[in-house]
Tab-separated table of C-alpha atoms and ligand atoms in Angstrom:
chain	number	residue	atom	x	y	z
V	858	MET	CA	20.754	-29.581	30.795
V	859	VAL	CA	17.998	-30.940	32.597
V	860	CYS	CA	14.656	-28.885	32.908
V	861	ARG	CA	11.793	-30.076	35.420
V	862	THR	CA	7.986	-28.930	35.333
V	863	GLY	CA	6.439	-28.229	38.501
V	864	THR	CA	2.836	-27.800	39.560
V	865	ASP	CA	0.822	-27.153	42.679
V	866	LEU	CA	-1.700	-29.470	41.354
V	867	THR	CA	-1.279	-31.699	43.572
V	868	GLN	CA	-0.079	-30.861	47.415
V	869	MET	CA	1.881	-28.331	47.040
V	870	THR	CA	1.544	-23.869	46.485
V	871	GLY	CA	4.586	-21.675	44.709
V	872	VAL	CA	6.110	-24.749	43.445
V	873	THR	CA	9.156	-23.658	41.050
V	874	ASP	CA	10.732	-25.362	37.313
V	875	VAL	CA	14.142	-25.796	37.975
V	876	VAL	CA	17.017	-25.836	35.220
V	877	LEU	CA	20.132	-27.597	35.115
V	878	PRO	CA	22.900	-27.380	32.931
V	879	ALA	CA	24.026	-30.927	31.598
V	880	SER	CA	27.040	-31.098	34.056
V	881	GLN	CA	24.945	-31.091	36.784
V	882	GLY	CA	22.196	-33.112	35.419
V	883	PRO	CA	21.123	-36.433	37.160
V	884	ASP	CA	22.807	-38.270	34.068
V	885	GLY	CA	25.599	-35.994	33.804
V	886	SER	CA	28.112	-39.719	34.031
V	887	TRP	CA	26.307	-41.039	31.388
V	888	GLY	CA	26.492	-39.843	27.585
V	889	GLY	CA	29.365	-38.233	27.652
V	890	ALA	CA	29.107	-34.490	27.317
V	891	LEU	CA	26.271	-33.071	25.871
V	892	ALA	CA	26.577	-29.813	25.742
V	893	ALA	CA	24.101	-28.006	23.909
V	894	THR	CA	26.091	-25.788	21.746
V	895	ALA	CA	28.056	-28.568	20.677
V	896	PHE	CA	24.999	-30.247	18.943
V	897	ASN	CA	24.765	-26.911	16.845
V	898	THR	CA	28.521	-27.604	15.275
V	899	ALA	CA	28.022	-31.519	15.021
V	900	ALA	CA	28.483	-32.463	10.968
V	901	GLY	CA	26.484	-34.923	9.020
V	902	SER	CA	23.303	-32.525	9.219
V	903	GLU	CA	20.982	-33.033	5.758
V	904	ILE	CA	20.113	-29.984	5.128
V	905	CYS	CA	16.554	-29.584	3.857
V	906	PRO	CA	15.505	-26.793	1.744
V	907	SER	CA	13.518	-23.972	3.751
V	908	ILE	CA	10.539	-22.905	3.291
V	909	LEU	CA	9.305	-19.691	4.413
V	910	THR	CA	5.728	-19.861	5.583
V	911	THR	CA	3.077	-18.654	7.626
V	912	SER	CA	1.388	-20.751	10.356
V	913	VAL	CA	-2.348	-20.296	11.524
V	914	ASP	CA	-1.582	-17.072	13.603
V	915	GLY	CA	0.477	-15.199	11.199
V	916	THR	CA	3.698	-16.783	12.778
V	917	SER	CA	6.429	-17.110	10.076
V	918	VAL	CA	8.296	-20.737	10.513
V	919	LEU	CA	11.035	-22.057	8.332
V	920	ARG	CA	10.557	-25.698	8.031
V	921	PRO	CA	7.033	-26.332	7.575
V	922	HIS	CA	5.892	-29.962	7.567
V	923	THR	CA	9.721	-31.359	8.316
V	924	LYS	CA	8.461	-34.526	9.524
V	925	VAL	CA	9.594	-35.846	13.343
V	926	LYS	CA	9.035	-39.062	14.305
V	927	VAL	CA	7.827	-39.440	18.157
V	928	LEU	CA	8.208	-42.414	20.136
V	929	TYR	CA	6.303	-42.707	23.444
V	930	GLU	CA	6.921	-45.099	25.909
V	931	ILE	CA	4.059	-45.780	27.996
V	932	ASP	CA	5.324	-47.835	31.655
V	933	SER	CA	2.830	-49.748	33.831
V	934	ALA	CA	2.563	-47.520	36.191
V	935	LEU	CA	0.294	-45.616	33.435
V	936	VAL	CA	-1.866	-48.273	32.137
V	937	ALA	CA	-2.482	-49.691	35.835
V	938	VAL	CA	-3.268	-46.534	38.072
V	939	GLU	CA	-4.874	-44.184	34.959
V	940	PHE	CA	-6.599	-46.423	32.971
V	941	GLY	CA	-7.188	-49.675	35.620
V	942	ASN	CA	-4.586	-52.017	33.700
V	943	SER	CA	-6.538	-51.672	30.102
V	944	VAL	CA	-3.793	-51.489	27.432
V	945	SER	CA	-6.609	-50.880	24.873
V	946	THR	CA	-7.943	-47.846	27.236
V	947	ALA	CA	-4.822	-46.392	27.812
V	948	ILE	CA	-3.876	-47.095	24.302
V	949	SER	CA	-7.244	-44.839	23.026
V	950	TYR	CA	-6.693	-42.339	25.778
V	951	ILE	CA	-3.443	-41.422	25.103
V	952	LEU	CA	-3.544	-41.457	21.321
V	953	ASP	CA	-6.177	-39.442	21.669
V	954	ILE	CA	-3.786	-36.903	23.531
V	955	VAL	CA	-0.585	-36.857	21.442
V	956	ASN	CA	-2.626	-36.741	18.031
V	957	ILE	CA	-3.951	-33.367	19.699
V	958	VAL	CA	-0.116	-32.606	20.271
V	959	ALA	CA	0.693	-33.151	16.612
V	960	ALA	CA	-1.789	-30.970	15.222
V	961	ASN	CA	-0.813	-28.615	17.715
V	962	TYR	CA	2.739	-28.835	16.484
V	963	GLU	CA	1.821	-28.623	13.044
V	964	LEU	CA	-0.414	-25.606	13.008
V	965	GLN	CA	2.121	-23.446	15.394
V	966	THR	CA	5.600	-24.628	13.893
V	967	GLY	CA	5.086	-26.593	10.936
V	968	ILE	CA	6.423	-29.772	12.393
V	969	ALA	CA	4.719	-32.919	11.620
V	970	ILE	CA	4.627	-35.022	13.911
V	971	GLU	CA	4.265	-38.989	13.800
V	972	ASN	CA	3.288	-40.593	16.958
V	973	GLU	CA	3.894	-44.128	18.268
V	974	LEU	CA	3.084	-45.829	21.331
V	975	PHE	CA	5.251	-48.724	23.022
V	976	LEU	CA	4.800	-51.190	25.529
V	977	ASP	CA	7.955	-52.904	26.308
V	978	THR	CA	6.211	-56.406	27.200
V	979	ARG	CA	9.634	-58.417	26.410
V	980	SER	CA	9.337	-59.125	30.024
V	981	GLY	CA	5.870	-60.968	29.752
V	982	ASN	CA	4.265	-57.566	31.499
V	983	ALA	CA	1.460	-56.963	29.453
V	984	LEU	CA	0.971	-53.333	31.080
V	985	GLY	CA	4.902	-52.711	29.567
V	986	HIS	CA	8.043	-51.766	31.704
V	987	THR	CA	7.885	-51.449	35.355
V	988	TYR	CA	10.383	-48.391	36.437
V	989	PRO	CA	11.464	-48.074	39.956
V	990	ASP	CA	9.346	-46.124	41.742
V	991	THR	CA	12.230	-43.412	42.594
V	992	LYS	CA	9.594	-40.587	43.883
V	993	ASN	CA	12.413	-38.482	42.300
V	994	ALA	CA	11.983	-36.930	39.362
V	995	ALA	CA	15.579	-36.627	38.037
V	996	ASP	CA	16.226	-40.270	39.119
V	997	ALA	CA	13.247	-41.221	37.026
V	998	LEU	CA	14.985	-39.492	34.215
V	999	THR	CA	18.490	-41.211	34.766
V	1000	ASN	CA	17.103	-44.433	35.030
V	1001	PHE	CA	14.506	-44.111	31.755
V	1002	ARG	CA	18.319	-43.048	29.925
V	1003	LEU	CA	20.196	-45.780	30.668
V	1004	ARG	CA	17.860	-48.276	30.218
V	1005	TRP	CA	17.222	-47.497	26.638
V	1006	ALA	CA	20.946	-46.430	26.239
V	1007	LYS	CA	22.309	-50.033	27.383
V	1008	ASP	CA	19.619	-51.985	25.620
V	1009	PRO	CA	20.874	-53.173	22.247
V	1010	GLU	CA	17.187	-53.354	21.165
V	1011	LEU	CA	15.834	-50.161	22.555
V	1012	LYS	CA	19.121	-48.408	21.597
V	1013	ALA	CA	18.256	-49.894	18.089
V	1014	LYS	CA	14.363	-48.987	17.807
V	1015	MET	CA	15.227	-45.221	19.210
V	1016	ASP	CA	17.727	-44.384	16.700
V	1017	GLY	CA	14.703	-44.307	14.063
V	1018	TYR	CA	13.347	-41.651	16.282
V	1019	GLY	CA	13.680	-37.946	16.510
V	1020	VAL	CA	12.619	-37.749	19.803
V	1021	VAL	CA	11.395	-40.380	22.744
V	1022	SER	CA	9.569	-39.550	25.475
V	1023	LEU	CA	8.261	-41.570	28.675
V	1024	LEU	CA	4.465	-41.159	29.512
V	1025	SER	CA	4.556	-42.736	33.309
V	1026	GLY	CA	1.812	-43.245	35.908
V	1027	GLN	CA	4.027	-42.741	39.008
V	1028	ASN	CA	4.644	-39.621	41.292
V	1029	PRO	CA	8.311	-38.626	41.030
V	1030	ASN	CA	7.264	-35.957	44.267
V	1031	SER	CA	8.484	-37.429	47.345
V	1032	GLY	CA	6.212	-36.497	49.342
V	1033	SER	CA	8.673	-34.630	52.247
V	1034	GLY	CA	8.050	-31.173	50.746
V	1035	GLY	CA	9.562	-28.980	48.437
V	1036	ARG	CA	8.882	-29.298	44.667
V	1037	GLN	CA	5.922	-30.851	42.899
V	1038	THR	CA	6.909	-31.849	39.607
V	1039	ILE	CA	4.923	-33.356	36.555
V	1040	GLY	CA	7.361	-33.342	33.662
V	1041	ILE	CA	11.087	-33.178	33.315
V	1042	ALA	CA	12.743	-32.977	30.014
V	1043	ARG	CA	16.618	-32.351	28.853
V	1044	LEU	CA	17.246	-29.452	26.513
V	1045	ASP	CA	18.319	-29.772	22.832
V	1046	THR	CA	17.659	-33.360	22.540
V	1047	ALA	CA	15.380	-33.648	19.709
V	1048	CYS	CA	16.532	-34.881	15.977
V	1049	LEU	CA	20.389	-35.527	16.898
V	1050	LYS	CA	21.045	-38.494	14.966
V	1051	GLY	CA	22.711	-37.698	11.920
V	1052	GLN	CA	24.421	-34.519	14.278
V	1053	GLY	CA	27.584	-37.027	15.544
V	1054	TYR	CA	25.207	-38.171	18.576
V	1055	GLU	CA	23.032	-40.788	19.228
V	1056	THR	CA	19.107	-40.321	19.480
V	1057	LEU	CA	18.302	-39.608	23.439
V	1058	PRO	CA	15.443	-40.101	25.533
V	1059	SER	CA	14.154	-36.782	25.631
V	1060	SER	CA	11.818	-36.417	28.791
V	1061	ILE	CA	9.177	-37.573	30.783
V	1062	SER	CA	5.953	-36.091	31.352
V	1063	TRP	CA	4.069	-37.479	34.399
V	1064	LEU	CA	0.118	-38.177	32.937
V	1065	ALA	CA	-1.174	-39.230	36.127
V	1066	LEU	CA	-0.478	-35.899	37.899
V	1067	ALA	CA	-2.236	-33.640	34.939
V	1068	ARG	CA	-6.022	-33.260	35.879
V	1069	ASP	CA	-7.901	-33.581	32.449
V	1070	LYS	CA	-6.912	-34.145	29.091
V	1071	GLU	CA	-6.410	-30.804	27.971
V	1072	CYS	CA	-3.558	-30.587	30.949
V	1073	ALA	CA	-2.349	-33.790	29.344
V	1074	VAL	CA	-1.825	-32.288	25.531
V	1075	SER	CA	-0.239	-29.041	27.402
V	1076	LEU	CA	2.353	-31.541	29.710
V	1077	ILE	CA	3.668	-33.191	26.782
V	1078	MET	CA	3.887	-29.948	24.192
V	1079	HIS	CA	5.762	-28.572	26.793
V	1080	GLU	CA	8.347	-31.490	27.831
V	1081	MET	CA	8.564	-31.467	23.581
V	1082	GLY	CA	9.269	-27.918	23.320
V	1083	HIS	CA	12.398	-28.315	25.500
V	1084	ALA	CA	13.977	-31.129	23.407
V	1085	PHE	CA	13.171	-28.694	20.140
V	1086	SER	CA	15.438	-26.004	22.659
V	1087	ALA	CA	12.752	-23.872	23.922
V	1088	ILE	CA	13.087	-22.522	27.328
V	1089	HIS	CA	10.528	-21.087	29.654
V	1090	HIS	CA	8.625	-18.495	29.244
V	1091	ASP	CA	7.021	-17.276	32.219
V	1092	TYR	CA	6.150	-13.536	31.858
V	1093	THR	CA	1.780	-14.865	30.664
V	1094	GLN	CA	0.379	-17.580	31.821
V	1095	SER	CA	-1.009	-18.334	28.415
V	1096	ALA	CA	1.649	-19.864	27.086
V	1097	VAL	CA	2.697	-23.604	26.723
V	1098	MET	CA	6.243	-22.681	28.043
V	1099	HIS	CA	5.819	-21.293	31.246
V	1100	SER	CA	7.145	-23.435	33.886
V	1101	LEU	CA	3.939	-23.886	35.665
V	1102	VAL	CA	2.661	-26.076	32.919
V	1103	GLY	CA	0.166	-28.302	35.132
V	1104	ASN	CA	-1.502	-25.295	36.444
V	1105	TYR	CA	-2.133	-23.057	33.432
V	1106	CYS	CA	-2.119	-25.935	31.011
V	1107	SER	CA	-1.868	-23.373	27.565
V	1108	GLN	CA	-1.865	-24.795	24.309
V	1109	SER	CA	-0.324	-21.983	22.461
V	1110	PHE	CA	3.480	-21.446	21.788
V	1111	LEU	CA	4.699	-18.009	21.797
V	1112	PRO	CA	5.799	-16.573	18.831
V	1113	VAL	CA	8.939	-16.463	19.612
V	1114	VAL	CA	9.166	-20.601	21.166
V	1115	ARG	CA	7.642	-21.554	17.589
V	1116	SER	CA	10.784	-20.028	15.986
V	1117	GLN	CA	12.977	-21.105	17.915
V	1118	ILE	CA	10.951	-24.940	17.700
V	1119	SER	CA	10.730	-24.396	14.106
V	1120	GLY	CA	14.352	-23.069	14.127
V	1121	TRP	CA	15.687	-25.776	15.722
V	1122	ALA	CA	13.839	-28.449	13.300
V	1123	ASN	CA	15.774	-26.655	10.465
V	1124	ASP	CA	18.870	-27.006	11.670
V	1125	HIS	CA	18.553	-30.623	12.703
V	1126	THR	CA	17.736	-33.247	10.285
V	1127	ASP	CA	18.676	-36.601	9.361
V	1128	GLY	CA	16.683	-38.014	7.168
V	1129	VAL	CA	15.295	-40.340	9.349
V	1130	GLY	CA	13.528	-39.306	12.507
V	1131	CYS	CA	13.517	-36.049	11.494
V	1132	ALA	CA	13.302	-35.497	7.605
V	1133	CYS	CA	12.985	-33.361	5.256
V	1134	ALA	CA	9.497	-32.774	4.158
V	1135	ALA	CA	8.165	-32.898	0.436
V	1136	SER	CA	7.274	-29.165	-0.757
V	1137	THR	CA	3.786	-29.933	0.820
V	1138	GLY	CA	3.881	-32.296	3.155
V	1139	PRO	CA	2.196	-35.683	2.699
V	1140	GLU	CA	0.899	-35.580	6.002
V	1141	VAL	CA	-0.843	-32.156	5.514
V	1142	PRO	CA	-4.623	-32.877	4.946
V	1143	VAL	CA	-5.243	-31.823	1.476
V	1144	PRO	CA	-8.641	-29.807	1.135
V	1145	GLU	CA	-11.250	-31.099	-1.200
V	1146	PRO	CA	-10.630	-29.208	-4.607
V	1147	GLU	CA	-13.696	-27.444	-4.529
V	1148	PRO	CA	-16.142	-28.891	-7.402
V	1149	ALA	CA	-15.483	-27.714	-10.864
V	1150	PRO	CA	-17.449	-24.641	-11.603
V	1151	ALA	CA	-20.325	-25.097	-14.404
V	1152	PRO	CA	-18.852	-24.537	-17.844
V	1153	GLN	CA	-19.863	-20.772	-18.404
V	1154	PRO	CA	-20.625	-20.542	-22.093
V	1155	VAL	CA	-18.131	-19.313	-24.260
V	1156	PRO	CA	-19.225	-16.122	-25.015
V	1157	GLU	CA	-18.760	-15.462	-28.957
V	1158	PRO	CA	-15.969	-13.549	-29.919
V	1159	MET	CA	-16.608	-9.955	-30.421
V	1160	PRO	CA	-16.334	-9.312	-33.655
V	1161	GLU	CA	-13.535	-6.906	-34.368
V	1162	PRO	CA	-15.251	-3.655	-34.329
V	1163	VAL	CA	-16.075	-2.393	-38.029
V	1164	PRO	CA	-14.827	1.205	-38.138
V	1165	GLU	CA	-17.428	3.331	-39.059
V	1166	PRO	CA	-16.747	5.196	-42.317
V	1167	VAL	CA	-15.126	8.015	-42.313
V	1168	PRO	CA	-16.923	10.470	-44.320
V	1169	GLU	CA	-14.900	11.961	-47.367
V	1170	PRO	CA	-13.445	15.607	-46.194
V	1171	VAL	CA	-16.292	17.996	-47.097
V	1172	PRO	CA	-13.379	20.430	-48.753
V	1173	GLU	CA	-13.896	23.501	-46.748
V	1174	PRO	CA	-15.928	26.424	-48.994
V	1175	VAL	CA	-13.442	28.237	-50.445
V	1176	PRO	CA	-14.703	32.079	-49.591
V	1177	GLU	CA	-15.142	34.539	-52.330
V	1178	PRO	CA	-12.540	36.758	-53.086
V	1179	VAL	CA	-13.778	39.862	-51.013
V	1180	PRO	CA	-12.738	42.933	-53.568
V	1181	GLU	CA	-10.569	45.088	-52.350
V	1182	PRO	CA	-12.862	48.116	-51.583
V	1183	VAL	CA	-12.906	50.289	-54.649
V	1184	PRO	CA	-12.106	54.062	-53.297
V	1185	LEU	CA	-14.807	56.246	-54.634
V	1186	PRO	CA	-13.298	58.651	-57.589
V	1187	VAL	CA	-12.837	61.547	-55.617
V	1188	PRO	CA	-14.653	64.967	-57.194
V	1189	GLU	CA	-11.795	67.135	-57.972
V	1190	PRO	CA	-12.319	69.706	-55.628
V	1191	VAL	CA	-13.502	73.230	-57.001
V	1192	ASN	CA	-10.620	75.464	-57.358
V	1193	PRO	CA	-11.936	78.275	-55.540
V	1194	LEU	CA	-8.618	80.305	-56.791
V	1195	ALA	CA	-9.548	79.523	-60.228
V	1196	ASP	CA	-7.581	82.413	-62.021
V	1197	CYS	CA	-10.555	84.214	-63.975
V	1198	SER	CA	-8.006	86.884	-65.193
V	1199	GLY	CA	-7.440	86.935	-68.578
V	1200	LEU	CA	-10.359	84.426	-69.645
V	1201	ARG	CA	-12.181	85.496	-72.632
V	1202	ARG	CA	-15.974	86.496	-72.473
V	1203	ARG	CA	-17.414	82.641	-73.263
V	1204	ALA	CA	-14.855	80.937	-70.760
V	1205	CYS	CA	-15.224	83.597	-67.963
V	1206	ARG	CA	-19.190	82.319	-68.725
V	1207	PHE	CA	-18.269	78.532	-68.095
V	1208	THR	CA	-15.505	78.771	-65.352
V	1209	LEU	CA	-16.790	78.232	-61.878
V	1210	GLY	CA	-15.932	80.932	-59.584
V	1211	CYS	CA	-15.555	83.328	-62.030
V	1212	ILE	CA	-18.079	85.855	-62.856
V	1213	ARG	CA	-18.259	88.317	-66.054
V	1214	THR	CA	-18.394	92.005	-65.423
V	1215	ARG	CA	-17.647	95.381	-67.168
V	1216	VAL	CA	-14.201	95.259	-66.753
V	1217	GLY	CA	-13.119	91.452	-67.327
V	1218	CYS	CA	-13.682	88.267	-65.930
V	1219	GLN	CA	-13.373	88.489	-62.070
V	1220	PRO	CA	-13.689	86.100	-59.225
V	1221	ASN	CA	-16.948	86.368	-57.093
V	1222	THR	CA	-16.509	85.884	-53.089
V	1223	GLU	CA	-15.978	81.931	-53.009
V	1224	ASN	CA	-12.618	82.095	-55.493
V	1225	GLY	CA	-11.521	85.055	-53.602
V	1226	ALA	CA	-13.252	88.283	-54.377
V	1227	VAL	CA	-13.566	90.745	-51.744
V	1228	CYS	CA	-16.383	92.480	-51.627
V	1229	ALA	CA	-14.756	96.025	-50.369
V	1230	ARG	CA	-12.933	96.130	-53.681
V	1231	ILE	CA	-16.114	95.636	-56.052
V	1232	PRO	CA	-17.305	99.451	-56.832
V	1233	ARG	CA	-19.994	98.343	-59.300
V	1234	LYS	CA	-23.726	97.100	-57.968
V	1235	LYS	CA	-24.476	94.500	-60.408
V	1236	TRP	CA	-20.273	93.335	-60.027
V	1237	CYS	CA	-20.937	93.467	-56.605
V	1238	ARG	CA	-24.509	91.564	-56.400
V	1239	LYS	CA	-22.846	89.069	-59.084
V	1240	ALA	CA	-19.676	88.571	-57.145
V	1241	GLY	CA	-21.946	87.233	-53.836
V	1242	CYS	CA	-21.906	90.615	-52.095
V	1243	LEU	CA	-24.227	93.000	-50.238
V	1244	TRP	CA	-25.143	96.240	-52.518
V	1245	GLY	CA	-26.709	98.278	-49.453
V	1246	PRO	CA	-25.475	101.287	-47.063
V	1247	ALA	CA	-22.746	100.432	-44.940
V	1248	VAL	CA	-23.383	98.564	-41.638
V	1249	ALA	CA	-21.616	100.003	-38.525
V	1250	SER	CA	-20.596	96.179	-37.550
V	1251	ASN	CA	-18.943	95.818	-40.780
V	1252	PRO	CA	-14.880	95.805	-39.976
V	1253	PRO	CA	-13.243	98.652	-41.785
V	1254	VAL	CA	-11.411	97.425	-44.860
V	1255	ALA	CA	-7.978	98.310	-45.295
V	1256	LEU	CA	-8.028	98.918	-48.964
V	1257	GLU	CA	-10.869	101.532	-48.780
V	1258	THR	CA	-10.771	103.614	-51.674
V	1259	ALA	CA	-11.892	106.932	-51.553
V	1260	GLN	CA	-14.873	106.340	-53.373
V	1261	ARG	CA	-15.918	104.068	-51.204
V	1262	ALA	CA	-15.382	106.297	-48.463
V	1263	ARG	CA	-17.124	109.033	-49.406
V	1264	ARG	CA	-19.855	106.788	-50.369
V	1265	GLN	CA	-20.030	105.799	-46.983
V	1266	ARG	CA	-19.996	109.188	-45.431
V	1267	ARG	CA	-23.252	109.685	-47.519
V	1268	GLY	CA	-24.478	106.857	-46.403
V	1269	LEU	CA	-25.182	105.542	-49.675
V	1270	ALA	CA	-25.307	101.844	-50.810
V	1271	ILE	CA	-21.334	100.401	-51.278
V	1272	CYS	CA	-20.506	96.193	-51.463
V	1273	GLN	CA	-19.746	94.885	-48.263
V	1274	ASP	CA	-19.673	91.155	-46.883
V	1275	PHE	CA	-23.136	89.736	-46.738
V	1276	ALA	CA	-22.672	87.524	-44.160
V	1277	MET	CA	-21.805	90.006	-41.000
V	1278	ASN	CA	-24.386	92.018	-41.835
V	1279	SER	CA	-26.714	89.302	-40.609
V	1280	GLU	CA	-25.269	89.235	-37.061
V	1281	ARG	CA	-27.063	91.194	-34.451
V	1282	THR	CA	-25.088	93.432	-32.150
V	1283	PRO	CA	-24.511	91.776	-28.451
V	1284	THR	CA	-26.108	95.573	-27.095
V	1285	GLU	CA	-29.530	94.520	-28.913
V	1286	GLY	CA	-32.478	93.540	-27.165
V	1287	ASN	CA	-32.477	91.394	-24.028
H	1667	ZN	ZN1	9.788	-27.040	31.889
């Protein structure tokens, strides 16, 4: 598959980029069947331990620090046209460009590129090899690939690299209209050594058509991205893999492209041109270690806390037993119904509730005596009754004697209840 990268930088506008399948490519008759899918099933790949890591912008990549040796051939046209036949100037300038490319790849994809610039001076031309000026991008790529495949020395040299690319000073555009091409690449050509295939030239970048260094960096990143299986993404101009790379010159890979490139590297490593990296990657600049902080004084070990002596528990004072309240002796109640009858004179005298009368020992009113039944004045008064004329309010006595009745009719004094006489009748006074 061949990818042409277009640009309207020069004369034309509205250029498009063409991606051709391998069978229709300019080198279809060379190199045999280079179907991209065949690469993934080839045996012999060195399986590197995957180290999932995160790039500077948070994108995860599979193979951080995978080492890829990249060989850039510089043709005589580039040194002559762009650098005034000064090889040293060309080398210095181009090294600056490819080093920026390498830095971008490592930061964004985890691939650590080792650059090498090559000028083929075997013919005696110090400026490098001069390719036929085909004015056709596809033809130029065919010439590039055939030369490196057929020349034994170049072929041997190529096998030590994961990517081989040409930086050219020619202009492949015919000038008769149509597209303007600034770069061309075959997809899936990186790190083929050890996959059952020989290393193949990957791409041409016509640096003479890049308007400045930034665009040159973007162009080389783009064409090498195709070698690592990345395809075009034209939905944003802020992407390396936009087909109009010569116009927008972005140096940022989209996250999906980073995944593609790191995934290809993860699947195609032979230990020569594309080597498994050490766990940390020797090319990764190791930041200077921070100066060791001044030793902090070792704090004195804290003494074990001495437990405060626990005071002996003071026994709770045993409360004095509260004596059960002793019930006060209940005085024997005065027997109001002391049987006074039959008591002798002395016993009657000292018996509470009894009075001595002429008819023997008798109870007083507190001991059940009934005033209405007491016939004698002295006995009545001793018993606690009232001796006097009958009071109207005095209730009738059921057991009136005949003598009492007579005395009452006559208005004479009789024995009667004391208390009743003391009350006033309801009709008295107002
Ligand atoms: Zn492209």
